[in-house]
Amino acid sequence: MKKIILMICLSIFINEIKAQSQQGNMLIKNGTVLTVTKGTLEATDVLVRNGKIAQIGKNISAPSGFSVVDATGMFVMPGIIDAHSHAGIDAINEATSPVTSEVFTGDAINPFQMSLYRALAGGVTTIHAMHGSANAIGGQCETLKLRYGVKDPEQLRMEGAPRTIKFALGENPTRVHGGSGIVPRTRMGVEFVIRQAFSQAKEYMTQWDNYNKQKQQKGFRGMPPAYNARLETLAEILKGNIWIHCHSYRADELQMLLKVCKDFGIKKIVFQHVNEGFKVAPELAAYGAMASVFSDWWAYKLEVYYSTAYNAAILTKNGVVTSINSDDAELMRHLYHEAAKTQKYGALTDEEALSLITINPAKQLGIDNRVGSIEVGKEADIAIFNNHPLSIYTVPMMTIVDGVVRFDREKDPADMRIYVDPKQDLDAVSLQEDYQVDRCMEGAEFMFENIFGANLEE
Amino acid sequence: MVLFTMLFAGFAEAQFQQSQPEPKELSPVSRTYAITNATIFQAPGRKIDRGTIVLKDGLITSVGKNVSIPPDAIVIKGDSLHIYAGFIDGLSHAGVTKPKDESNRERPKDPGNPSPEIAGITPYQDVRTSLNPTDKSVEDLRAAGFTVTQVIPYGGMLPGTGAIISLTGKTADEMILAGKSVFYSELAPAQRVYPSTVIGVMAKWREMYRQATLAKNYETLYASNKAGLNRPASDRSLEAFYPVIDKKLPVLFEADKYLDIQRVLALQADFGFSVIVGDVKEGWDAIDKLKAAGAKVFLSLELPEEKKDKKDDKNPPKKEEPKKDDSAKADPEKEALEKRKAESIKQYIGQAATFKKAGIPFGFSTLTVKTSDIQSNLRKMIASGLTEDDALAALTTSPAQLLGLSDRLGSVDQGKIANLVISDKPYFNEKAKVRYVFVDGLMYKYDPKEQPKTDVPAGINITGTWTVTTQTAAQKQEEKVTFTKEGNTYSGSITGAGMSQAVALEGIELTGNKLKYSYTTQAEGQSLKVNVEATIAGNTFKGTSSAGSSTSFSIEGKKDPKR
């Protein structure tokens, strides 16, 4: 009995530790509120209670104990969401095998990376911390809330966000694996690897379902099927519990994966990069596939030559849920500029352009019921700009996550590091931390030695 | 070439000898010792002034003020000596032979499916099979006052089981206090094969634990009635998990950094095994979680170095300087960064005191610390809030308890194993030197005169030719080493038996009386880099020579008279 009480006490204690992530109260006064989903509201107040948006309206008075942010003359928008990032994690590519669905970037969360704070300084509040693109089926990804300042990695997780996994088509997986006589060496091989993996997972599911059924019978004696974490995860994709986010460029391979998904009954699919998405936009829309693209970045390798800055606009106009992502710690700091480019290339409306970095990526991560717009009941993830966020002159002033100010241009100290490495030289503090051209391939370099030399500059 | 072939043959022979019967030596004259009239710290808070200890056949037979001395006792007059229970170390590689560095080997054809050994998955290994009692690390740790350590095998994510050993004994078996004491793990990725990342390691860990649980349950079912059932597959790696699943064997993780601790505790939370977190360097923010997980803790004795010129900062000249030198003052950003770094270092040094305040019992581990830093690091911890009693507890009673050895070790009491550290001043005193260490009742004596002061660089002149003797377990080998000096740089060469021509020395460094050099030679078609570190006293030096990472030998040098 004593033991049981102790266990209960312990579990309460653990839960408390888990639930510590702060939720704030505040009143944001008199700003121009860009709700994204419910229009633009001039001179409007937003009341935040316990980390959630409690009220939106005029002349709201602050309950006692609530901090007040004067947003007069400023623009208040939902926190920016980056559907493709590799920040906040210590490991990106388990590049040793063409299928690594069992690994999970959420096991390597690093809340101390300065790039997280810099992203906040660009109005970003949620990121999709993805596995890299070395494998046809990569690892599971984690959706993080940028509660920069917390130390416990658990507190960076966006609890309850759907599980996601990284897939990759084309040059990256074929270059990493194909050279040493391992499938895939070609695009055909990539399709084969994915189909084979799903087929094995189906078999695996059947085996376990049968075993579990038999186990119900009285007096059953038998050997359980071999447990396999890789197939276990793939089975969860087939069951619809994990969403695919697939690194992809060419129209033919987009079509290929749509077909594979159709054959295996998979509905939740988001294409990442999708530089040729504009060629197959109606097909993507018809399937319900979504697309997360760069605004105007291409030609960094052969399969990315055929591209256009109109991609996001064409996809949007064809009814594809589209977002603009960074895939990069530096680009992540000005996603509002990236979104604004769609007004030059494609003449999207303010709301359409802002949707690309707020409600649409929220939809792609399955969290649009919680974040991505300023609506009563949603989590208070808010970015405040001194000009319209799509203006070239805009400067992010304050970023709020769960009602807690995590970035304040006026008040934050110069040195925002949480842990200071006692061995690091002072001048080793660099502006471009971990900066690389293609973070997607980070950690995969050693796989190239025998084939192409260690050249990853693309 | 021959020289090295012989050296390594010698080493192999030394290991072989361990399994041979006792060499024909006479027994010691007596295994009874009496240390009289000494200050005895029996345990934290229990002190006897001018007391006597009698040790007999490896055990403490009496401690106290009025103790009669047996006639056969070897008497040590302890008038100015301070006696403590032998120190206990929670985690080290002392005496463990390091396997050959295989990072240069060819990558397997299918890096996704490496053999378990290449993947670092060898939980069935037992550190007892790679113990070498003559390894220098045993001697070094003992000279620092340690008598018992928990050793763990080298390897990747699952290197094998550890053992608790006495730092004495002629054979590996003689050293063992407890075999299979822990199931050892590191969140260490494999080199260029699966699992090559920490996320791969975590996934593999979980998969193996779940597989082992299923396999174990099935084995139980099979054992109950074999008829009509397929025979269970045998898997050494999964079987190694069984006692962990039963909570009969704790999992010891090396986790020095805060995030490593968090990751270890995430695994622990998934499965609920008993966990020990070892060589913790950055654990203060994880205290609540460690408590909640019921984790046992060994804090690292390694500390980050404080900036050397900080001492200069404290000196009066600094206050005058800014007046003259505006550029130094005009960088407030740099000053602020310096300040944060200094604060950070303080947290590391204050870690032990922080744990003490939080009420977590802890021991220390020496895994990564230089043994020569141990005493000064302990003093730093004491200066930042740990009491001397706390420090002593963390070296003696606490680790004894954490390792389940309190009935045998940890205090100076009648009936306990005769493990003692004896220093000429109170151990935590700056000038204290260890004079005797007793392990299992065997005496190791340290003569302070043998350790020349480090601050006498004057009069040291290495130029000339030296005869250097390398002592392996089996034999002695001689080489001639010549140093020349031009300006402030040294150069030199080495010749010896089997070397067809002189080999140039590299990286010659002389700091104070510490000499370092290295050279590359050929042995059995492989090139070997040999590193030498020695301490000079007049025309002689003593030190170690190590080749690759496999082993090290003691060497002695004697300067040849000028011709």
mmCIF file of N, CA and C in Angstrom, chain B residues 72-162:
data_model
loop_
_atom_site.group_PDB
_atom_site.id
_atom_site.type_symbol
_atom_site.label_atom_id
_atom_site.label_comp_id
_atom_site.label_asym_id
_atom_site.label_seq_id
_atom_site.Cartn_x
_atom_site.Cartn_y
_atom_site.Cartn_z
ATOM 1 N N ASP B 72 53.369 -9.104 16.256
ATOM 2 C CA ASP B 72 53.887 -9.272 14.896
ATOM 3 C C ASP B 72 53.602 -8.073 14.005
ATOM 4 N N ALA B 73 53.080 -6.994 14.602
ATOM 5 C CA ALA B 73 52.676 -5.870 13.765
ATOM 6 C C ALA B 73 53.859 -5.038 13.294
ATOM 7 N N ILE B 74 53.769 -4.606 12.059
ATOM 8 C CA ILE B 74 54.708 -3.602 11.560
ATOM 9 C C ILE B 74 54.138 -2.269 12.030
ATOM 10 N N VAL B 75 54.904 -1.530 12.817
ATOM 11 C CA VAL B 75 54.365 -0.318 13.428
ATOM 12 C C VAL B 75 54.741 0.909 12.602
ATOM 13 N N ILE B 76 53.714 1.719 12.284
ATOM 14 C CA ILE B 76 53.970 2.998 11.611
ATOM 15 C C ILE B 76 53.637 4.077 12.611
ATOM 16 N N LYS B 77 54.607 4.917 12.921
ATOM 17 C CA LYS B 77 54.338 5.998 13.862
ATOM 18 C C LYS B 77 53.546 7.074 13.149
ATOM 19 N N GLY B 78 52.332 7.275 13.631
ATOM 20 C CA GLY B 78 51.447 8.172 12.897
ATOM 21 C C GLY B 78 51.283 9.534 13.518
ATOM 22 N N ASP B 79 52.258 9.934 14.294
ATOM 23 C CA ASP B 79 52.104 11.157 15.095
ATOM 24 C C ASP B 79 51.578 12.365 14.320
ATOM 25 N N SER B 80 52.046 12.526 13.094
ATOM 26 C CA SER B 80 51.578 13.705 12.356
ATOM 27 C C SER B 80 50.649 13.299 11.203
ATOM 28 N N LEU B 81 50.166 12.078 11.240
ATOM 29 C CA LEU B 81 49.404 11.587 10.085
ATOM 30 C C LEU B 81 47.892 11.658 10.314
ATOM 31 N N HIS B 82 47.175 11.747 9.179
ATOM 32 C CA HIS B 82 45.715 11.821 9.202
ATOM 33 C C HIS B 82 45.162 10.657 8.394
ATOM 34 N N ILE B 83 44.308 9.906 9.037
ATOM 35 C CA ILE B 83 43.846 8.654 8.426
ATOM 36 C C ILE B 83 42.358 8.744 8.063
ATOM 37 N N TYR B 84 42.062 8.311 6.868
ATOM 38 C CA TYR B 84 40.681 8.299 6.375
ATOM 39 C C TYR B 84 40.381 6.917 5.799
ATOM 40 N N ALA B 85 39.089 6.632 5.695
ATOM 41 C CA ALA B 85 38.706 5.414 4.979
ATOM 42 C C ALA B 85 39.145 5.574 3.527
ATOM 43 N N GLY B 86 39.565 4.490 2.900
ATOM 44 C CA GLY B 86 39.994 4.564 1.508
ATOM 45 C C GLY B 86 38.873 5.126 0.640
ATOM 46 N N PHE B 87 39.239 5.983 -0.310
ATOM 47 C CA PHE B 87 38.220 6.622 -1.146
ATOM 48 C C PHE B 87 37.632 5.624 -2.143
ATOM 49 N N ILE B 88 36.376 5.881 -2.472
ATOM 50 C CA ILE B 88 35.642 4.985 -3.378
ATOM 51 C C ILE B 88 35.160 5.809 -4.567
ATOM 52 N N ASP B 89 35.410 5.300 -5.752
ATOM 53 C CA ASP B 89 35.124 6.028 -6.990
ATOM 54 C C ASP B 89 33.960 5.345 -7.707
ATOM 55 N N GLY B 90 33.011 6.116 -8.139
ATOM 56 C CA GLY B 90 31.797 5.540 -8.710
ATOM 57 C C GLY B 90 31.918 5.076 -10.145
ATOM 58 N N LEU B 91 32.919 5.582 -10.858
ATOM 59 C CA LEU B 91 32.961 5.286 -12.295
ATOM 60 C C LEU B 91 34.332 5.610 -12.884
ATOM 61 N N SER B 92 34.986 4.592 -13.413
ATOM 62 C CA SER B 92 36.266 4.840 -14.074
ATOM 63 C C SER B 92 36.584 3.708 -15.043
ATOM 64 N N HIS B 93 37.680 3.903 -15.778
ATOM 65 C CA HIS B 93 38.199 2.852 -16.657
ATOM 66 C C HIS B 93 39.491 2.281 -16.083
ATOM 67 N N ALA B 94 39.753 2.506 -14.793
ATOM 68 C CA ALA B 94 41.042 2.106 -14.224
ATOM 69 C C ALA B 94 41.307 0.614 -14.440
ATOM 70 N N GLY B 95 42.437 0.327 -15.040
ATOM 71 C CA GLY B 95 42.823 -1.061 -15.243
ATOM 72 C C GLY B 95 42.129 -1.731 -16.418
ATOM 73 N N VAL B 96 41.259 -0.998 -17.105
ATOM 74 C CA VAL B 96 40.527 -1.617 -18.212
ATOM 75 C C VAL B 96 41.299 -1.389 -19.509
ATOM 76 N N THR B 97 41.604 -2.464 -20.181
ATOM 77 C CA THR B 97 42.359 -2.359 -21.428
ATOM 78 C C THR B 97 41.462 -1.794 -22.515
ATOM 79 N N LYS B 98 41.970 -0.766 -23.146
ATOM 80 C CA LYS B 98 41.186 -0.133 -24.210
ATOM 81 C C LYS B 98 41.329 -0.942 -25.487
ATOM 82 N N PRO B 99 40.225 -1.232 -26.152
ATOM 83 C CA PRO B 99 40.360 -1.977 -27.407
ATOM 84 C C PRO B 99 41.023 -1.104 -28.465
ATOM 85 N N LYS B 100 41.554 -1.741 -29.485
ATOM 86 C CA LYS B 100 42.207 -1.015 -30.567
ATOM 87 C C LYS B 100 41.247 -0.014 -31.189
ATOM 88 N N ASP B 101 41.771 1.134 -31.516
ATOM 89 C CA ASP B 101 40.961 2.137 -32.185
ATOM 90 C C ASP B 101 40.660 1.661 -33.598
ATOM 91 N N GLU B 102 39.373 1.478 -33.862
ATOM 92 C CA GLU B 102 39.012 0.925 -35.165
ATOM 93 C C GLU B 102 38.284 1.925 -36.040
ATOM 94 N N SER B 103 38.478 3.204 -35.733
ATOM 95 C CA SER B 103 37.722 4.197 -36.494
ATOM 96 C C SER B 103 38.193 4.267 -37.947
ATOM 97 N N ASN B 104 39.380 3.736 -38.196
ATOM 98 C CA ASN B 104 39.886 3.794 -39.572
ATOM 99 C C ASN B 104 39.521 2.585 -40.415
ATOM 100 N N ARG B 105 38.851 1.649 -39.779
ATOM 101 C CA ARG B 105 38.530 0.444 -40.541
ATOM 102 C C ARG B 105 37.553 0.770 -41.667
ATOM 103 N N GLU B 106 37.502 -0.120 -42.621
ATOM 104 C CA GLU B 106 36.639 0.084 -43.779
ATOM 105 C C GLU B 106 35.181 0.066 -43.356
ATOM 106 N N ARG B 107 34.417 0.900 -43.992
ATOM 107 C CA ARG B 107 33.009 0.941 -43.631
ATOM 108 C C ARG B 107 32.314 -0.321 -44.145
ATOM 109 N N PRO B 108 31.424 -0.886 -43.349
ATOM 110 C CA PRO B 108 30.736 -2.081 -43.828
ATOM 111 C C PRO B 108 29.934 -1.775 -45.095
ATOM 112 N N LYS B 109 29.715 -2.794 -45.896
ATOM 113 C CA LYS B 109 28.992 -2.616 -47.161
ATOM 114 C C LYS B 109 27.593 -2.070 -46.930
ATOM 115 N N ASP B 110 26.960 -2.522 -45.845
ATOM 116 C CA ASP B 110 25.612 -2.049 -45.553
ATOM 117 C C ASP B 110 25.609 -1.382 -44.175
ATOM 118 N N PRO B 111 25.861 -0.070 -44.163
ATOM 119 C CA PRO B 111 25.998 0.613 -42.866
ATOM 120 C C PRO B 111 24.709 0.593 -42.042
ATOM 121 N N GLY B 112 23.606 0.254 -42.679
ATOM 122 C CA GLY B 112 22.340 0.178 -41.946
ATOM 123 C C GLY B 112 22.198 -1.090 -41.142
ATOM 124 N N ASN B 113 23.008 -2.099 -41.462
ATOM 125 C CA ASN B 113 22.918 -3.373 -40.752
ATOM 126 C C ASN B 113 24.287 -3.866 -40.319
ATOM 127 N N PRO B 114 24.958 -3.117 -39.468
ATOM 128 C CA PRO B 114 26.292 -3.537 -39.038
ATOM 129 C C PRO B 114 26.175 -4.678 -38.032
ATOM 130 N N SER B 115 27.288 -5.364 -37.811
ATOM 131 C CA SER B 115 27.287 -6.377 -36.763
ATOM 132 C C SER B 115 27.126 -5.648 -35.431
ATOM 133 N N PRO B 116 26.534 -6.326 -34.439
ATOM 134 C CA PRO B 116 26.308 -5.651 -33.156
ATOM 135 C C PRO B 116 27.595 -5.072 -32.567
ATOM 136 N N GLU B 117 28.714 -5.770 -32.771
ATOM 137 C CA GLU B 117 29.972 -5.288 -32.197
ATOM 138 C C GLU B 117 30.359 -3.938 -32.801
ATOM 139 N N ILE B 118 30.238 -3.826 -34.136
ATOM 140 C CA ILE B 118 30.586 -2.566 -34.787
ATOM 141 C C ILE B 118 29.601 -1.472 -34.386
ATOM 142 N N ALA B 119 28.366 -1.877 -34.124
ATOM 143 C CA ALA B 119 27.358 -0.896 -33.728
ATOM 144 C C ALA B 119 27.509 -0.477 -32.273
ATOM 145 N N GLY B 120 28.440 -1.112 -31.564
ATOM 146 C CA GLY B 120 28.632 -0.763 -30.152
ATOM 147 C C GLY B 120 27.633 -1.432 -29.234
ATOM 148 N N ILE B 121 27.042 -2.529 -29.702
ATOM 149 C CA ILE B 121 26.022 -3.214 -28.907
ATOM 150 C C ILE B 121 26.577 -4.544 -28.406
ATOM 151 N N THR B 122 27.201 -4.492 -27.236
ATOM 152 C CA THR B 122 27.792 -5.703 -26.658
ATOM 153 C C THR B 122 27.438 -5.781 -25.166
ATOM 154 N N PRO B 123 26.161 -5.721 -24.840
ATOM 155 C CA PRO B 123 25.793 -5.667 -23.412
ATOM 156 C C PRO B 123 26.147 -6.948 -22.664
ATOM 157 N N TYR B 124 26.446 -8.003 -23.420
ATOM 158 C CA TYR B 124 26.792 -9.282 -22.790
ATOM 159 C C TYR B 124 28.249 -9.299 -22.335
ATOM 160 N N GLN B 125 29.024 -8.290 -22.737
ATOM 161 C CA GLN B 125 30.431 -8.275 -22.328
ATOM 162 C C GLN B 125 30.566 -7.988 -20.846
ATOM 163 N N ASP B 126 31.663 -8.479 -20.288
ATOM 164 C CA ASP B 126 31.911 -8.305 -18.864
ATOM 165 C C ASP B 126 33.270 -7.633 -18.725
ATOM 166 N N VAL B 127 33.296 -6.530 -18.006
ATOM 167 C CA VAL B 127 34.538 -5.765 -17.887
ATOM 168 C C VAL B 127 35.648 -6.616 -17.270
ATOM 169 N N ARG B 128 35.273 -7.652 -16.531
ATOM 170 C CA ARG B 128 36.284 -8.472 -15.862
ATOM 171 C C ARG B 128 37.222 -9.154 -16.855
ATOM 172 N N THR B 129 36.755 -9.326 -18.085
ATOM 173 C CA THR B 129 37.617 -9.979 -19.069
ATOM 174 C C THR B 129 38.658 -9.031 -19.656
ATOM 175 N N SER B 130 38.513 -7.737 -19.395
ATOM 176 C CA SER B 130 39.515 -6.824 -19.945
ATOM 177 C C SER B 130 40.252 -6.048 -18.852
ATOM 178 N N LEU B 131 40.319 -6.648 -17.660
ATOM 179 C CA LEU B 131 41.024 -5.979 -16.558
ATOM 180 C C LEU B 131 42.493 -6.357 -16.551
ATOM 181 N N ASN B 132 43.344 -5.365 -16.371
ATOM 182 C CA ASN B 132 44.770 -5.612 -16.280
ATOM 183 C C ASN B 132 45.302 -4.926 -15.017
ATOM 184 N N PRO B 133 45.596 -5.707 -13.982
ATOM 185 C CA PRO B 133 45.975 -5.103 -12.696
ATOM 186 C C PRO B 133 47.270 -4.306 -12.764
ATOM 187 N N THR B 134 48.095 -4.548 -13.807
ATOM 188 C CA THR B 134 49.363 -3.816 -13.863
ATOM 189 C C THR B 134 49.251 -2.516 -14.655
ATOM 190 N N ASP B 135 48.048 -2.217 -15.160
ATOM 191 C CA ASP B 135 47.889 -0.982 -15.925
ATOM 192 C C ASP B 135 48.204 0.217 -15.028
ATOM 193 N N LYS B 136 48.850 1.199 -15.624
ATOM 194 C CA LYS B 136 49.306 2.348 -14.841
ATOM 195 C C LYS B 136 48.147 3.119 -14.212
ATOM 196 N N SER B 137 46.988 3.072 -14.848
ATOM 197 C CA SER B 137 45.849 3.825 -14.327
ATOM 198 C C SER B 137 45.443 3.351 -12.932
ATOM 199 N N VAL B 138 45.685 2.079 -12.645
ATOM 200 C CA VAL B 138 45.369 1.541 -11.321
ATOM 201 C C VAL B 138 46.262 2.215 -10.284
ATOM 202 N N GLU B 139 47.541 2.258 -10.606
ATOM 203 C CA GLU B 139 48.520 2.869 -9.717
ATOM 204 C C GLU B 139 48.214 4.363 -9.515
ATOM 205 N N ASP B 140 47.877 5.042 -10.601
ATOM 206 C CA ASP B 140 47.614 6.483 -10.523
ATOM 207 C C ASP B 140 46.430 6.794 -9.624
ATOM 208 N N LEU B 141 45.363 6.035 -9.812
ATOM 209 C CA LEU B 141 44.149 6.298 -9.036
ATOM 210 C C LEU B 141 44.396 5.989 -7.563
ATOM 211 N N ARG B 142 45.163 4.940 -7.320
ATOM 212 C CA ARG B 142 45.479 4.559 -5.937
ATOM 213 C C ARG B 142 46.333 5.646 -5.275
ATOM 214 N N ALA B 143 47.282 6.178 -6.035
ATOM 215 C CA ALA B 143 48.155 7.210 -5.470
ATOM 216 C C ALA B 143 47.363 8.458 -5.090
ATOM 217 N N ALA B 144 46.194 8.643 -5.706
ATOM 218 C CA ALA B 144 45.356 9.791 -5.365
ATOM 219 C C ALA B 144 44.487 9.491 -4.141
ATOM 220 N N GLY B 145 44.598 8.288 -3.584
ATOM 221 C CA GLY B 145 43.852 7.966 -2.368
ATOM 222 C C GLY B 145 42.673 7.045 -2.575
ATOM 223 N N PHE B 146 42.463 6.630 -3.817
ATOM 224 C CA PHE B 146 41.320 5.750 -4.084
ATOM 225 C C PHE B 146 41.715 4.287 -3.893
ATOM 226 N N THR B 147 40.812 3.545 -3.295
ATOM 227 C CA THR B 147 41.097 2.144 -3.018
ATOM 228 C C THR B 147 40.129 1.220 -3.737
ATOM 229 N N VAL B 148 38.977 1.783 -4.086
ATOM 230 C CA VAL B 148 37.945 0.987 -4.757
ATOM 231 C C VAL B 148 37.349 1.836 -5.872
ATOM 232 N N THR B 149 37.078 1.210 -6.999
ATOM 233 C CA THR B 149 36.410 1.939 -8.083
ATOM 234 C C THR B 149 35.449 1.008 -8.819
ATOM 235 N N GLN B 150 34.437 1.631 -9.387
ATOM 236 C CA GLN B 150 33.553 0.848 -10.251
ATOM 237 C C GLN B 150 34.041 1.030 -11.674
ATOM 238 N N VAL B 151 34.474 -0.056 -12.291
ATOM 239 C CA VAL B 151 35.012 0.051 -13.643
ATOM 240 C C VAL B 151 33.987 -0.408 -14.662
ATOM 241 N N ILE B 152 34.091 0.197 -15.830
ATOM 242 C CA ILE B 152 33.153 -0.111 -16.898
ATOM 243 C C ILE B 152 33.944 -0.352 -18.168
ATOM 244 N N PRO B 153 33.417 -1.194 -19.046
ATOM 245 C CA PRO B 153 34.158 -1.494 -20.275
ATOM 246 C C PRO B 153 34.104 -0.339 -21.273
ATOM 247 N N TYR B 154 35.053 -0.304 -22.163
ATOM 248 C CA TYR B 154 35.008 0.641 -23.277
ATOM 249 C C TYR B 154 34.011 0.124 -24.310
ATOM 250 N N GLY B 155 33.463 1.015 -25.086
ATOM 251 C CA GLY B 155 32.570 0.564 -26.142
ATOM 252 C C GLY B 155 31.619 1.647 -26.574
ATOM 253 N N GLY B 156 30.536 1.270 -27.232
ATOM 254 C CA GLY B 156 29.574 2.221 -27.770
ATOM 255 C C GLY B 156 28.373 2.399 -26.871
ATOM 256 N N MET B 157 27.171 2.216 -27.417
ATOM 257 C CA MET B 157 25.973 2.515 -26.633
ATOM 258 C C MET B 157 25.744 1.497 -25.520
ATOM 259 N N LEU B 158 26.120 0.247 -25.730
ATOM 260 C CA LEU B 158 25.952 -0.770 -24.695
ATOM 261 C C LEU B 158 27.242 -1.586 -24.569
ATOM 262 N N PRO B 159 28.208 -1.068 -23.822
ATOM 263 C CA PRO B 159 29.521 -1.735 -23.787
ATOM 264 C C PRO B 159 29.559 -3.013 -22.944
ATOM 265 N N GLY B 160 28.663 -3.193 -22.014
ATOM 266 C CA GLY B 160 28.698 -4.406 -21.192
ATOM 267 C C GLY B 160 28.479 -4.098 -19.730
ATOM 268 N N THR B 161 28.732 -5.090 -18.880
ATOM 269 C CA THR B 161 28.519 -4.881 -17.448
ATOM 270 C C THR B 161 29.802 -4.419 -16.778
ATOM 271 N N GLY B 162 29.635 -3.629 -15.740
ATOM 272 C CA GLY B 162 30.757 -3.125 -14.957
ATOM 273 C C GLY B 162 31.007 -3.994 -13.748
#
